[in-house]
Amino acid sequence: MPTIYIDNKPYEVKAGKNLLEASLSLGFDLPYFCWHPAMGSVGACRQCAIKIFKDEKDTNGKIVMSCMESVKDGLRMSITDSTAQAFRAQIIEWLMTNHPHDCPVCDEGGSCHLQDMTVMTGHDYRRFQFKKRTHINQYLGPLIHHEMNRCIQCYRCVRFYRDYAGGDDLNVFGAHHHVYFGREKDGVLQSPFSGNLAEVCPTGVFTDKTLKKHYTRKWDLTAAPSVCHHCSLGCNIIAGERYGKVRCVVNRYNSSVNGYFLCDKGRYGYEFVNSVNRITEPLIRTLPVEAVDEATLMNHLKDLVTLYPLIGIGSPRASVESNFALMQLVGKENFYQGVSGDTAYLEGRMTDLLQQGTVHSVSLKEIESADAVLVLGEDIWHTAPVMALAVRQSVMKTAAAQATQQNSLAAWHDAAIKELVQEQKGFLANITILSSPLDSISTIAMRNNPDNIARLGFAIAHLLNAGIPAVTSLTEKEMHAAKHIADALLHAQRPVVITGNSCCNEALVKAAFNIVQSLSTPQRKAGISFVFPECNSMGAALMRASSFEAAAERVRTDNNCTAIVLENDLYRHVPAAKADAFLSQCKNLVVMDGLHNRTTEKAHVLIPAATFAEADGTLVNNEGRAQHFYQVFMPVNTHIKESWRWLGEMKTMQAKASNGLQQHPDEWLAKLEITLPQFASIAKVMPPRHFRINGQAIPREPHRYSGRTAMYANLGVSEPKPLQDDDSPLTYTMEGYAGIPPSSMIPYFWAPGWNSGQAVNKYQHEIGAALREENSGICLFASKTGALQFFKDSPEAFVPRPGKHLLLPQYQLFGSGEWSMYSEAISELVPEAAIILSKKDAADLGAVNGTLIIIEKNDFQYRLPLVIHDELCSGIVLASAGFHGMPALPWGSWVKLNV
Amino acid sequence: MERPLTKNIHAGRQPLSLKEYTTTGGYIALQQVLKNNTPQEVQQLVQKSNLKGRGGAGFNTGMKWSFVPMGADAPQPKYLIANADEMEPGTFKDRLLLEGNPHQLIEGMIIAAYAIQANISYVFLRWAYKKAARVLEQSIHEAYEAGWLGQNILGSGFSLNMHLHTGAGRYMCGEETALLNALEGKRATPRAKPPFPQVSGLFGKPTIVNNVETLCCVPHIVNNGAEWFQSLSYSEDSGTKIYGVSGKVNNPGAWELPIGVTMRELIEEHAGGMKKGYRLKGVLPGGASTDFLTEQHLDIKMDFKSVAAAGSRLGTGTMVVMDDATCPVGFVHNLQHFFAQESCGWCTPCREGLPWVEKILLSIEKGEGKQEDIDLLQMHTQLLGPGNTFCALAPGAMEPLQSAIKYFRDDFDRHIREQKCPY
């Protein structure tokens, strides 16, 4: 490791870094704007100026930008040099000449990097006495508020939006001191990663528009570390609350998962917690007055859970603890997954293959650093957006690595690398049903139907491994593509293959598995990633329970059951007729959920369940990584409780004693480990609830939290006792451990002098790497050696059936998903639900764009307007999936279409 | 006194056609190089001639070429670019060459491209040079027709395509890396160096950007040799230079003269001295972004070293004369207005500092100045120095300002004291 001298003291630093990164990693405060740990250096803002010296004798030195100079052994630099300090203060004075100084009314105030850097440099007196330049702001859609006058022209927004995330509708316009960051004209930002602008912008130009509607300063938020519930990736988030409402969601850095960025669904999809559609009180619908108090409810439940045979329907969107609590209550053999047989089968298959341990399930971080990526069938842009962002980084980083091979350019030198790389791209093959924004960076972008995509996958596997039978009668184009892809994967060190279950096609999973298992050698770290539909699909699948159909069969033959449905709208998973039949055949139907839906309407007993914000729990993401989320706030409404708590109380009633029963998440996880060995070591996902640091719990509230004694003074003037959190080491106070907690328990990022989210620097040993004492989750799959088995059953080529179409789901980032729709901002962005047909199939039906098409299967009918898509294969029909109020369609089956 | 670059350029006459150019010895140098010289030999010849970049930086041209990766492993394609984005205020020397003898530039470009084995070349032309654009277009066409451009030139195996690109009118594009970005269709912001364009230039490939006048010297060096070129000058810098004089002189214009003529000779002989009733107050010797010199400096030689020793820069060699009836504050304000407007907006000190400077100067000029304004101006001249800003635009802008404060401080003080412009 090179040694550098900072103000004459030697420090060992990591080679390949720039002086800014090295200084920040060492804990020095050095101000910056245009540099970003995930985006590198461009040298624009000139804020991070330091002095470097030729040698020990050089006392003059010269000013350089620390972000633009590499670490060199023996290098001498000064941060405290008075000329450098004066220059840094002058940069702020320049930036401030046109800044509106509107901090009191700016949403960024209190978490503003510009404020922090201003204080850091010591600039405090304004000498500029002329008028400020002003700009006109734009309407950028419902997610991002625009206030251009605050801009300090660091160019981070366009560098993130365009270069990092691949968007093209935000740009920089004009020149000199009139440069303008916005769109060509007012309009909704098109990138699904636009929300990150609020965090990337060092001041208040781009701010969270949903927060604006119920604004709270960062220091007034009660916050907790949480995990996004909107897809299977498990991005880490921090959610903040005040007055019983979730106010905002911001990124929580996890070096193995989401890094610095979130997608817009994850950032803005939180408002269901505040929805008027919440279930707020227990209802016993068989009573004349349905709303009951807790004693009546428990009394009633006592009979239901003790006098009748119990069955439990679990949920892919409920926590591991809640699913397990239900299993404990009803008994393992009476616990069913709350998904259809087809889904359960495919998810079980994917889970089995990962558990087998002969292929490596990759993290998002590993996808970012892959050097060749193959996507088979899954439309990750819509089903796993941050994975699409990671794939983009892989493509860019691979190109950069190739271009800089003969060049001594350091990895941080972003602009120079981009100039050298130009349009070169790393290898990405995106083989999907419909086009995707990823196509623009794909080496090979092909459209086909799932069977043929799987056949291509098998053909690739055959080229990599002669033991896998060849696929016959491929087209020349397919054969050529297979060769090209096999060759690219073979020449990669870290190839990754991605698929999932949104094509309802097992052969795709088999093909991906064959490829990755063939590629895996001691020298080559090949990886696989399966995308799952929901936040805890993997956790639920790992419980190895039977599917909904088995439960339906059970109540059909035994009509005396009490069924407990856990956080699950069955109508989203199975056809309505099946759900109706099941629900009507339950003797007693107990449903627990956060929001009203079609299933809760049918409940005999309805129990209000906590949402993620009011609950502790654990989710297992698509990778097999268990991550814990902590309660953000304790609801004032005491009827709302975590499902595992309700279920635990029922279990106590059932057992007539609480001895040895689980009451808290750590106890549930400990019990789970013993009961189901596939969850071994999951309890390490959180420290025991009594964990303390120096005897102190970790406060959810910053030390500047205001109004604790006054905020409820309109209701009562006595100060209430702080709420007690018995479930975790976090506490509902400002007091507690003031240092850096273990990474999975960081409720907010803050350090002295660093009020903005950029304080994350202070939580890392090395900038951009792992957090201090990082617990990035518990991976449940270990690699194992053993005889390698390959699938040899490549599917037959897809043959359209006369008069029928294969129905497949089409997911939309905004639109699909049960709860994100309750965010008004997101609901504004949802496209109209539609079905999609090829030109030929539409013509055969005599339909044009907009024609209402009826999907028919047996007694089932559903009607949607048509959109014609040239790329779609004949014989396939796609329909919007998972939209609000839409039933589950018979996905993966052949349907009849009528006009 | 030889005038190799301009001997065939005559005011009021049409530019030389290809035929006329060849009858005056044109394209002989190219033929000779393609037939007899390796690229390395051409590089060495030019390096030995001590030809220095005429755009203002004064770097040895042959040495610049020598940084380009050569041989079979070198990245392809390589590019040769003529920087014809002549936007330095007071500068019009390249225009003379472009409009007067376009084939001289084209031949120089082909030889330079051969020397670095570039197969694609561009002329990046200032938007306002409409006539030059027409002339160049015609001449490039002629050169293609005659086989001087295109595939396998003269059967040598060397191929070169040439394109004319007219800029959108930004001063910034004269900076070679901003020029490259503009040529790629990107914003005209400069690039960080290193990596230098010789290694990672246009579209990330090895690229040489040379000034028009520099390239025009190349055929003559090939024809007459390095020693001849060195012998042309009055100083250690080789060759001739097109000097220009503008301002209230009797005969403003541009003349090709041996490098190293004195400022006095230029102003008093070639430019015919000051107009009646005007006295010389200051001179920007090499364009708007060079320090003022004054009467006491009139006898210095106009070469790179001597002008630098006097505290300024030779720059483009085209001087702007300020007379005693012109307000120095207003003069400098006008320059700062230009520079502030032409800042690309990339780095903070230039983007925010120059408009501040401009506003202060205007307020002083309007009689609203304060004594502390001088401190603010001086602070800017110090902090907008090389290395502090991303490129040389703001440091260049500060050169006339710092020297104006140094030489004409009385004028600044009087504006502030009297709260009006005394001119």
PDB file of C-alpha atoms in Angstrom, chain B residues 32-143:
ATOM      1  CA  GLN B  32       8.376  14.128 -52.034  1.00  0.00           C
ATOM      2  CA  VAL B  33       7.277  13.014 -48.590  1.00  0.00           C
ATOM      3  CA  LEU B  34       5.083  10.232 -49.894  1.00  0.00           C
ATOM      4  CA  LYS B  35       7.839   9.010 -52.176  1.00  0.00           C
ATOM      5  CA  ASN B  36      10.944   9.439 -50.069  1.00  0.00           C
ATOM      6  CA  ASN B  37      10.158   9.824 -46.393  1.00  0.00           C
ATOM      7  CA  THR B  38       8.916   7.649 -43.609  1.00  0.00           C
ATOM      8  CA  PRO B  39       6.422   9.245 -41.225  1.00  0.00           C
ATOM      9  CA  GLN B  40       9.117   9.307 -38.549  1.00  0.00           C
ATOM     10  CA  GLU B  41      11.431  11.236 -40.873  1.00  0.00           C
ATOM     11  CA  VAL B  42       8.769  13.886 -41.379  1.00  0.00           C
ATOM     12  CA  GLN B  43       8.238  14.132 -37.625  1.00  0.00           C
ATOM     13  CA  GLN B  44      11.967  14.503 -37.078  1.00  0.00           C
ATOM     14  CA  LEU B  45      12.290  17.109 -39.790  1.00  0.00           C
ATOM     15  CA  VAL B  46       9.553  19.239 -38.319  1.00  0.00           C
ATOM     16  CA  GLN B  47      10.887  18.750 -34.821  1.00  0.00           C
ATOM     17  CA  LYS B  48      14.320  19.839 -35.997  1.00  0.00           C
ATOM     18  CA  SER B  49      12.930  22.905 -37.740  1.00  0.00           C
ATOM     19  CA  ASN B  50      11.774  24.075 -34.301  1.00  0.00           C
ATOM     20  CA  LEU B  51       8.347  24.980 -35.648  1.00  0.00           C
ATOM     21  CA  LYS B  52       6.299  26.087 -32.647  1.00  0.00           C
ATOM     22  CA  GLY B  53       2.501  26.079 -32.466  1.00  0.00           C
ATOM     23  CA  ARG B  54       1.131  29.342 -33.856  1.00  0.00           C
ATOM     24  CA  GLY B  55      -2.157  29.088 -31.946  1.00  0.00           C
ATOM     25  CA  GLY B  56      -0.594  30.705 -28.928  1.00  0.00           C
ATOM     26  CA  ALA B  57       0.891  27.971 -26.767  1.00  0.00           C
ATOM     27  CA  GLY B  58       4.155  27.807 -28.707  1.00  0.00           C
ATOM     28  CA  PHE B  59       4.818  24.104 -28.222  1.00  0.00           C
ATOM     29  CA  ASN B  60       7.226  22.327 -30.604  1.00  0.00           C
ATOM     30  CA  THR B  61       5.001  20.866 -33.298  1.00  0.00           C
ATOM     31  CA  GLY B  62       7.201  17.911 -34.213  1.00  0.00           C
ATOM     32  CA  MET B  63       7.469  16.953 -30.587  1.00  0.00           C
ATOM     33  CA  LYS B  64       3.673  17.112 -30.229  1.00  0.00           C
ATOM     34  CA  TRP B  65       3.404  14.704 -33.158  1.00  0.00           C
ATOM     35  CA  SER B  66       5.950  12.362 -31.620  1.00  0.00           C
ATOM     36  CA  PHE B  67       3.550  11.532 -28.743  1.00  0.00           C
ATOM     37  CA  VAL B  68       1.128   9.861 -31.148  1.00  0.00           C
ATOM     38  CA  PRO B  69       1.270   6.061 -30.932  1.00  0.00           C
ATOM     39  CA  MET B  70       2.712   4.692 -34.153  1.00  0.00           C
ATOM     40  CA  GLY B  71       3.022   1.290 -35.718  1.00  0.00           C
ATOM     41  CA  ALA B  72       0.704  -1.610 -36.305  1.00  0.00           C
ATOM     42  CA  ASP B  73      -0.491  -1.768 -32.689  1.00  0.00           C
ATOM     43  CA  ALA B  74      -1.532   1.887 -32.575  1.00  0.00           C
ATOM     44  CA  PRO B  75      -5.248   2.494 -32.095  1.00  0.00           C
ATOM     45  CA  GLN B  76      -7.116   3.240 -35.321  1.00  0.00           C
ATOM     46  CA  PRO B  77      -8.297   5.466 -36.820  1.00  0.00           C
ATOM     47  CA  LYS B  78      -6.098   8.427 -35.970  1.00  0.00           C
ATOM     48  CA  TYR B  79      -7.134  11.990 -36.645  1.00  0.00           C
ATOM     49  CA  LEU B  80      -5.486  15.198 -37.780  1.00  0.00           C
ATOM     50  CA  ILE B  81      -7.397  18.377 -37.125  1.00  0.00           C
ATOM     51  CA  ALA B  82      -6.746  21.912 -38.291  1.00  0.00           C
ATOM     52  CA  ASN B  83      -7.898  24.353 -35.663  1.00  0.00           C
ATOM     53  CA  ALA B  84      -9.388  27.143 -37.764  1.00  0.00           C
ATOM     54  CA  ASP B  85     -11.729  28.359 -35.019  1.00  0.00           C
ATOM     55  CA  GLU B  86     -10.004  31.725 -34.921  1.00  0.00           C
ATOM     56  CA  MET B  87     -12.009  33.575 -32.288  1.00  0.00           C
ATOM     57  CA  GLU B  88      -9.376  35.348 -30.222  1.00  0.00           C
ATOM     58  CA  PRO B  89     -10.417  39.014 -30.244  1.00  0.00           C
ATOM     59  CA  GLY B  90      -8.126  41.025 -32.477  1.00  0.00           C
ATOM     60  CA  THR B  91      -6.941  37.991 -34.404  1.00  0.00           C
ATOM     61  CA  PHE B  92      -7.426  37.500 -38.143  1.00  0.00           C
ATOM     62  CA  LYS B  93      -4.220  35.874 -39.341  1.00  0.00           C
ATOM     63  CA  ASP B  94      -5.655  32.411 -40.085  1.00  0.00           C
ATOM     64  CA  ARG B  95      -8.422  34.005 -42.082  1.00  0.00           C
ATOM     65  CA  LEU B  96      -5.813  35.465 -44.395  1.00  0.00           C
ATOM     66  CA  LEU B  97      -4.323  32.028 -44.999  1.00  0.00           C
ATOM     67  CA  LEU B  98      -7.694  30.297 -45.317  1.00  0.00           C
ATOM     68  CA  GLU B  99      -9.147  32.749 -47.760  1.00  0.00           C
ATOM     69  CA  GLY B 100      -5.930  33.413 -49.641  1.00  0.00           C
ATOM     70  CA  ASN B 101      -4.288  30.056 -50.179  1.00  0.00           C
ATOM     71  CA  PRO B 102      -6.405  27.133 -49.009  1.00  0.00           C
ATOM     72  CA  HIS B 103      -4.350  24.453 -50.734  1.00  0.00           C
ATOM     73  CA  GLN B 104      -1.323  25.433 -48.691  1.00  0.00           C
ATOM     74  CA  LEU B 105      -3.284  24.389 -45.582  1.00  0.00           C
ATOM     75  CA  ILE B 106      -4.585  21.243 -47.244  1.00  0.00           C
ATOM     76  CA  GLU B 107      -1.109  20.187 -48.320  1.00  0.00           C
ATOM     77  CA  GLY B 108       0.222  20.893 -44.827  1.00  0.00           C
ATOM     78  CA  MET B 109      -2.573  18.822 -43.345  1.00  0.00           C
ATOM     79  CA  ILE B 110      -1.920  15.883 -45.655  1.00  0.00           C
ATOM     80  CA  ILE B 111       1.776  15.876 -44.778  1.00  0.00           C
ATOM     81  CA  ALA B 112       1.011  16.209 -41.057  1.00  0.00           C
ATOM     82  CA  ALA B 113      -1.531  13.394 -41.301  1.00  0.00           C
ATOM     83  CA  TYR B 114       1.047  11.264 -43.065  1.00  0.00           C
ATOM     84  CA  ALA B 115       3.581  12.016 -40.339  1.00  0.00           C
ATOM     85  CA  ILE B 116       1.257  10.639 -37.670  1.00  0.00           C
ATOM     86  CA  GLN B 117      -0.404   8.129 -40.014  1.00  0.00           C
ATOM     87  CA  ALA B 118      -3.859   9.595 -39.562  1.00  0.00           C
ATOM     88  CA  ASN B 119      -6.440   8.653 -42.150  1.00  0.00           C
ATOM     89  CA  ILE B 120      -9.139  11.113 -41.242  1.00  0.00           C
ATOM     90  CA  SER B 121      -8.765  14.859 -41.031  1.00  0.00           C
ATOM     91  CA  TYR B 122     -11.032  17.759 -40.192  1.00  0.00           C
ATOM     92  CA  VAL B 123     -10.857  21.484 -40.627  1.00  0.00           C
ATOM     93  CA  PHE B 124     -12.705  22.940 -37.643  1.00  0.00           C
ATOM     94  CA  LEU B 125     -13.670  26.345 -38.990  1.00  0.00           C
ATOM     95  CA  ARG B 126     -15.023  29.382 -37.187  1.00  0.00           C
ATOM     96  CA  TRP B 127     -18.736  29.771 -37.974  1.00  0.00           C
ATOM     97  CA  ALA B 128     -18.338  33.344 -39.131  1.00  0.00           C
ATOM     98  CA  TYR B 129     -15.739  32.566 -41.769  1.00  0.00           C
ATOM     99  CA  LYS B 130     -18.314  32.046 -44.484  1.00  0.00           C
ATOM    100  CA  LYS B 131     -16.000  32.880 -47.323  1.00  0.00           C
ATOM    101  CA  ALA B 132     -13.301  30.560 -46.002  1.00  0.00           C
ATOM    102  CA  ALA B 133     -15.900  27.809 -45.771  1.00  0.00           C
ATOM    103  CA  ARG B 134     -16.789  28.220 -49.441  1.00  0.00           C
ATOM    104  CA  VAL B 135     -13.166  28.376 -50.471  1.00  0.00           C
ATOM    105  CA  LEU B 136     -12.185  25.347 -48.434  1.00  0.00           C
ATOM    106  CA  GLU B 137     -15.087  23.293 -49.634  1.00  0.00           C
ATOM    107  CA  GLN B 138     -14.106  24.013 -53.218  1.00  0.00           C
ATOM    108  CA  SER B 139     -10.430  23.339 -52.581  1.00  0.00           C
ATOM    109  CA  ILE B 140     -10.970  20.071 -50.713  1.00  0.00           C
ATOM    110  CA  HIS B 141     -13.130  18.973 -53.627  1.00  0.00           C
ATOM    111  CA  GLU B 142     -10.354  19.887 -56.036  1.00  0.00           C
ATOM    112  CA  ALA B 143      -7.806  17.989 -53.979  1.00  0.00           C
TER     113      ALA B 143
END
